[in-house]
Coordinates of C-alpha atoms and ligand atoms in Angstrom, one line a residue:
M81 CA 0.0 0.0 0.0
A82 CA 1.3 3.5 -0.9
K83 CA 2.5 5.5 2.1
P84 CA 0.7 8.7 2.9
K85 CA 2.6 11.8 1.6
V86 CA 3.5 14.4 4.1
L87 CA 4.6 18.0 3.3
V88 CA 6.8 19.5 6.0
F89 CA 7.1 23.2 5.6
L90 CA 10.4 24.7 6.7
G91 CA 11.9 21.2 6.6
T92 CA 15.4 22.4 7.8
S93 CA 14.1 24.4 10.7
R94 CA 14.8 23.1 14.2
Q95 CA 11.2 21.8 14.5
G96 CA 10.7 20.9 10.8
S97 CA 13.9 18.8 10.7
A98 CA 12.8 17.0 13.8
V99 CA 9.5 16.3 12.2
V100 CA 11.3 15.0 9.1
D101 CA 13.5 12.8 11.3
A102 CA 10.5 11.3 13.2
L103 CA 8.5 10.7 10.0
L104 CA 11.4 8.9 8.4
A105 CA 12.1 6.9 11.5
S106 CA 8.6 5.6 11.6
G107 CA 8.9 4.3 8.0
K108 CA 5.2 5.1 7.5
F109 CA 5.4 8.2 5.3
E110 CA 6.6 9.6 2.0
V111 CA 8.2 12.9 3.1
F112 CA 8.5 16.1 1.1
A113 CA 10.3 19.0 2.8
T114 CA 10.6 22.7 1.9
T115 CA 14.0 24.4 1.9
R116 CA 15.4 27.3 0.0
S117 CA 18.9 25.9 0.3
T118 CA 20.2 23.6 -2.5
K119 CA 22.8 22.1 -0.1
S120 CA 20.1 21.2 2.4
A121 CA 17.9 19.8 -0.4
E122 CA 20.8 17.6 -1.6
A123 CA 21.3 16.3 2.0
L124 CA 17.5 15.6 2.4
K125 CA 17.3 13.9 -1.0
A126 CA 20.1 11.6 0.1
R127 CA 17.8 10.5 3.0
G128 CA 14.9 9.8 0.6
V129 CA 13.1 13.2 1.2
K130 CA 11.8 15.0 -1.8
C131 CA 12.3 18.8 -1.7
G132 CA 11.1 22.0 -3.0
P133 CA 11.5 25.7 -2.2
F134 CA 9.1 27.8 -0.1
T135 CA 9.4 31.4 1.1
C136 CA 7.5 32.5 4.1
G137 CA 4.7 34.9 3.3
D138 CA 4.7 33.9 -0.5
A139 CA 1.4 32.4 -1.4
A140 CA 2.6 31.3 -4.8
S141 CA 5.5 29.3 -3.3
A142 CA 3.1 27.7 -0.8
K143 CA 0.9 26.6 -3.7
A144 CA 3.9 25.3 -5.6
A145 CA 5.1 23.2 -2.7
L146 CA 1.7 21.7 -2.3
D147 CA 1.4 21.0 -6.0
A148 CA 4.8 19.3 -6.0
A149 CA 4.3 17.3 -2.9
E150 CA 0.7 16.3 -3.5
P151 CA 0.3 15.7 0.3
S152 CA -2.6 14.2 2.2
L153 CA -0.8 15.4 5.4
V154 CA 0.9 18.7 6.3
F155 CA 3.1 20.0 9.1
F156 CA 3.9 23.7 9.3
T157 CA 5.2 26.2 11.8
T158 CA 5.7 29.9 11.4
L159 CA 8.9 32.0 11.9
M160 CA 8.8 34.5 14.7
G161 CA 7.7 37.9 13.6
S162 CA 5.3 40.7 14.4
R163 CA 1.7 39.7 15.0
E164 CA 0.9 41.0 11.5
V165 CA 3.8 39.5 9.6
E166 CA 3.9 36.1 11.3
G167 CA 0.1 35.9 11.5
S168 CA -0.2 36.6 7.8
S169 CA 2.5 34.1 6.9
G170 CA 0.7 31.3 8.7
K171 CA -2.7 32.3 7.3
I172 CA -1.2 32.2 3.8
I173 CA -0.2 28.5 4.4
V174 CA -3.6 27.6 5.8
D175 CA -5.3 29.3 2.8
A176 CA -3.0 27.5 0.3
I177 CA -3.7 24.1 2.0
K178 CA -7.5 24.8 1.8
A179 CA -7.3 25.8 -1.8
Y180 CA -5.2 22.8 -2.7
G181 CA -8.0 20.6 -1.5
G182 CA -6.5 17.1 -1.0
V183 CA -5.2 17.5 2.5
Q184 CA -6.7 15.3 5.2
H185 CA -4.9 16.6 8.3
V186 CA -2.7 19.6 9.2
V187 CA -0.4 19.8 12.2
Y188 CA 0.5 23.4 13.2
S189 CA 3.2 24.0 15.8
S190 CA 2.3 27.2 17.7
V191 CA 3.4 28.1 21.2
A192 CA 2.2 27.2 24.7
N193 CA -0.2 29.6 26.4
A194 CA -0.7 31.6 23.2
D195 CA -4.2 32.4 24.3
V196 CA -3.4 33.7 27.8
A197 CA -0.2 35.6 27.1
P198 CA -0.7 39.4 26.9
D199 CA -0.9 41.2 23.6
A200 CA 2.5 42.6 24.2
V201 CA 4.0 39.2 23.5
G202 CA 3.3 39.7 19.8
H203 CA 5.0 36.4 18.6
F204 CA 2.6 34.4 20.8
K205 CA -0.5 36.3 19.6
S206 CA 0.6 35.9 15.9
K207 CA 0.5 32.1 16.5
L208 CA -2.9 32.4 18.2
D209 CA -4.2 34.2 15.1
V210 CA -2.9 31.3 12.9
E211 CA -4.5 28.8 15.3
D212 CA -7.8 30.6 15.0
H213 CA -7.5 30.8 11.2
L214 CA -6.8 27.1 11.0
K215 CA -9.7 26.2 13.3
A216 CA -12.0 28.3 11.2
S217 CA -10.8 26.8 7.9
G218 CA -12.7 23.6 8.0
L219 CA -9.5 21.6 7.5
G220 CA -8.8 18.6 9.7
Y221 CA -6.1 19.9 12.2
S222 CA -4.2 19.4 15.4
I223 CA -2.1 22.0 17.2
L224 CA 1.2 21.5 19.0
R225 CA 2.0 24.1 21.6
P226 CA 5.8 24.0 22.6
V227 CA 7.4 25.7 25.5
A228 CA 11.0 27.0 25.5
F229 CA 13.4 24.9 23.3
F230 CA 16.5 23.4 24.9
E231 CA 18.0 24.2 21.5
N232 CA 18.2 27.9 22.6
Y233 CA 21.2 26.9 24.7
D234 CA 23.2 26.0 21.6
D235 CA 22.1 28.3 18.9
P236 CA 25.0 29.7 16.8
A237 CA 22.4 31.2 14.4
N238 CA 21.3 33.5 17.1
F239 CA 24.8 34.2 18.4
N240 CA 24.4 31.8 21.4
A241 CA 26.7 28.9 20.6
L242 CA 27.3 26.8 23.8
K243 CA 30.8 27.4 25.2
K244 CA 32.9 25.4 27.5
G245 CA 31.9 26.1 31.1
S246 CA 29.0 28.5 30.3
V247 CA 25.5 28.4 29.2
K248 CA 23.4 31.4 28.3
G249 CA 19.7 32.1 28.3
L250 CA 17.4 35.1 27.9
W251 CA 16.1 35.3 31.4
Q252 CA 17.6 35.5 34.9
A253 CA 19.2 32.5 36.6
D254 CA 16.5 31.8 39.2
L255 CA 13.4 31.9 37.0
K256 CA 11.8 28.5 36.5
V257 CA 10.6 27.9 32.9
K258 CA 9.3 24.8 31.1
H259 CA 11.4 23.4 28.3
V260 CA 11.2 20.8 25.5
A261 CA 13.5 19.4 22.9
C262 CA 12.6 20.0 19.2
R263 CA 13.3 16.3 18.6
D264 CA 10.3 15.6 20.8
I265 CA 8.0 18.1 19.1
G266 CA 8.9 16.2 15.9
K267 CA 8.0 12.9 17.6
A268 CA 4.7 14.3 18.7
A269 CA 3.9 15.6 15.2
A270 CA 4.6 12.2 13.8
V271 CA 2.2 10.6 16.3
M272 CA -0.5 13.0 15.2
L273 CA 0.1 12.6 11.5
A274 CA 0.0 8.8 12.0
N275 CA -3.4 8.9 13.5
P276 CA -5.4 12.0 12.3
A277 CA -8.8 10.5 13.4
K278 CA -7.6 10.4 17.0
W279 CA -5.9 13.8 17.0
R280 CA -8.5 15.8 14.9
G281 CA -9.3 19.1 16.6
K282 CA -6.9 18.5 19.5
T283 CA -4.2 20.6 21.0
L284 CA -1.1 19.2 22.8
D285 CA 1.3 21.3 24.9
C286 CA 4.9 20.1 24.4
A287 CA 6.9 20.3 27.6
S288 CA 9.3 17.8 29.2
D289 CA 11.2 19.7 31.9
D290 CA 10.7 22.6 34.3
L291 CA 13.9 24.3 35.4
T292 CA 15.8 27.5 36.2
G293 CA 18.9 28.6 34.4
E294 CA 20.9 27.4 37.5
D295 CA 19.3 24.0 36.9
V296 CA 20.4 24.1 33.3
A297 CA 24.0 24.9 34.3
A298 CA 23.9 22.1 36.9
A299 CA 22.6 19.6 34.4
L300 CA 25.4 20.6 31.9
T301 CA 28.0 20.4 34.7
E302 CA 26.8 16.9 35.6
V303 CA 26.7 15.6 32.0
S304 CA 30.0 17.2 30.9
G305 CA 32.0 16.8 34.1
V306 CA 33.1 20.5 33.8
E307 CA 31.8 23.2 36.1
C308 CA 29.3 25.4 34.2
T309 CA 27.7 28.6 35.0
Y310 CA 24.5 30.3 33.7
G311 CA 24.5 33.8 32.3
V312 CA 22.0 36.1 30.7
A313 CA 22.7 36.4 27.0
V314 CA 21.3 40.0 26.6
P315 CA 21.2 42.5 29.4
R316 CA 17.7 43.2 30.5
F317 CA 17.8 46.9 29.9
I318 CA 18.7 46.3 26.2
M319 CA 15.8 43.9 26.0
R320 CA 13.4 46.5 27.5
C321 CA 14.6 49.0 24.9
V322 CA 15.0 47.1 21.7
M323 CA 13.5 43.5 22.2
K324 CA 10.2 44.6 23.6
D325 CA 8.4 41.4 22.4
L326 CA 10.9 39.1 24.1
N327 CA 11.0 41.3 27.2
A328 CA 7.2 41.0 27.4
M329 CA 7.5 37.2 27.1
I330 CA 9.9 37.1 30.0
E331 CA 7.6 39.3 32.1
F332 CA 4.9 36.8 31.2
F333 CA 7.1 34.0 32.5
E334 CA 7.8 36.0 35.7
T335 CA 4.1 36.5 36.4
T336 CA 2.2 33.7 34.9
G337 CA 4.4 31.3 33.0
Y338 CA 3.7 28.2 30.9
D339 CA 1.1 26.0 32.5
S340 CA 1.8 23.0 30.3
D341 CA 1.3 19.5 31.6
I342 CA 4.6 17.5 31.4
A343 CA 2.9 14.2 32.2
A344 CA 0.3 14.7 29.4
F345 CA 3.2 15.3 26.9
K346 CA 5.1 12.3 28.1
A347 CA 2.0 10.1 27.7
V348 CA 2.4 10.9 23.9
V349 CA 6.2 11.0 23.8
P350 CA 7.3 8.6 26.6
D351 CA 11.1 9.1 26.0
A352 CA 10.9 12.9 25.9
L353 CA 14.2 14.4 26.9
D354 CA 14.8 16.2 30.2
C355 CA 17.7 18.7 30.3
K356 CA 20.4 16.3 31.2
A357 CA 19.3 13.8 28.5
W358 CA 19.2 16.7 26.0
F359 CA 22.8 17.7 26.7
E360 CA 23.8 14.0 26.6
A361 CA 22.0 13.6 23.2
R362 CA 23.8 16.7 22.0
G363 CA 27.1 14.9 22.6
V364 CA 28.5 16.6 25.6
K365 CA 29.4 13.4 27.5
S366 CA 32.9 13.6 26.2
W367 CA 33.3 17.4 26.5
S368 CA 35.8 17.3 29.3
E369 CA 38.1 14.8 27.5
E370 CA 37.6 15.9 23.9
A371 CA 36.7 19.6 23.9
S372 CA 38.8 20.5 21.0
S373 CA 37.3 17.9 18.7
S374 CA 33.7 18.1 19.7
W375 CA 31.1 20.8 19.0
F376 CA 32.1 22.2 22.3
G377 CA 35.5 23.2 21.1
L378 CA 34.1 26.7 20.3
F379 CA 35.7 28.5 23.2
Ligands
LIG210 N1 12.9 29.0 20.6 C1 11.9 28.7 21.4 O1 12.2 28.4 22.6 C2 10.5 28.5 20.9 C3 9.5 28.0 21.7 C4 8.2 27.9 21.2 C5 8.0 28.3 19.9 N2 8.9 28.8 19.2 C6 8.6 29.3 17.8 O2 9.2 28.4 16.9 C7 9.3 29.1 15.6 C8 10.6 28.9 14.9 O3 10.7 27.5 14.7 P1 12.2 26.9 14.6 O4 13.0 27.3 15.7 O5 12.0 25.4 14.3 O6 12.6 27.6 13.2 P2 14.1 27.9 12.8 O7 15.0 26.7 13.1 O8 14.5 29.2 13.3 O9 13.9 28.0 11.2 C9 15.0 28.4 10.5 C10 14.8 27.8 9.1 O10 13.7 28.5 8.4 C11 14.0 28.7 7.1 N3 13.7 30.0 6.7 C12 14.3 31.1 7.3 N4 13.7 32.2 6.7 C13 12.8 31.8 5.8 C14 12.0 32.5 4.9 N5 11.9 33.8 4.8 N6 11.2 31.7 4.1 C15 11.2 30.3 4.1 N7 12.1 29.7 5.0 C16 12.8 30.4 5.8 C17 15.5 28.3 6.9 O11 15.6 27.2 6.1 P3 16.2 27.2 4.6 O12 17.3 28.2 4.5 O13 16.6 25.7 4.5 O14 15.0 27.5 3.6 C18 16.0 28.0 8.3 O15 16.7 26.7 8.3 C19 9.1 30.6 15.9 O16 7.9 31.1 15.5 C20 9.2 30.6 17.5 O17 8.4 31.7 18.0 C21 10.2 28.9 19.6

């Protein structure tokens, strides 16, 4: 029997690539991923993934990706932006899927507590707008709502590559925040896409650990065997002035915070990584002995 075809928008993003990995690992799907990079497309093709380009906010490229992939299932997320820009980019994808007509089920990865976060957290409200648009579309859908990614702690693209003995985050060391690994968002998406009837209309928060920056540093210390400290990546006064959206998000974490149910997520992804397991999976076990030859040798 032919495998169902899945289109993964932003197939090289942290979430999208994890979805691709989980779909391939299941062996149940034919996977088509979007990327603008020919190098990434070659790497994906070598793994049996068909590829095509897609540009956020471009309706024609969303249509072209759907026409090329001919999917019955779709995963998408949106890139952080203003409420208007990110919201519109997500709505364009939803509208393109609807116009395409042959899609049985769509999984959208939003963000936890998008509904209760204040309007000042624009990149949460943009995702709420996309959720609402998807719900109103008449398409079969489910929504993933991830909390903070562990991947933020090793993020060269955002000038926060992990360095020996130090880990940096956006908020103060003693603030407890729920976390999840993108790998596990991917696994949850694959579970939903494998059983659309069960997941139709449902929302699942993705959270697998709840910890402070001090806890993150302690986990890294334990896994690597090297004493690590936690520091704030961007001084708060700078965030208040020029990163207002992220500053509002931290204020939300300080006052209300993610209320995601870790046990409920682990019922769907039983091997979801906690912080120590994430650092282990990232390859830091040998950091103390092999710093110069590992990805840790960036200091
Ligand atoms: N960080 C967190 O803690 C966290 C928590 C919850 C939710 N979120 C949300 O997660 C979303 C981001 O997901 P992510 O981290 O998986 O994404 P990501 O890794 O930042 O996505 C980067 C990829 O997007 C593609 N891309 C960049 N600009 C593009 C454009 N204009 N058009 C098409 N593709 C483009 C690039 O792929 P190619 O070059 O291969 O095309 C790139 O590999 C954001 O909305 C954020 O708010 C983040």
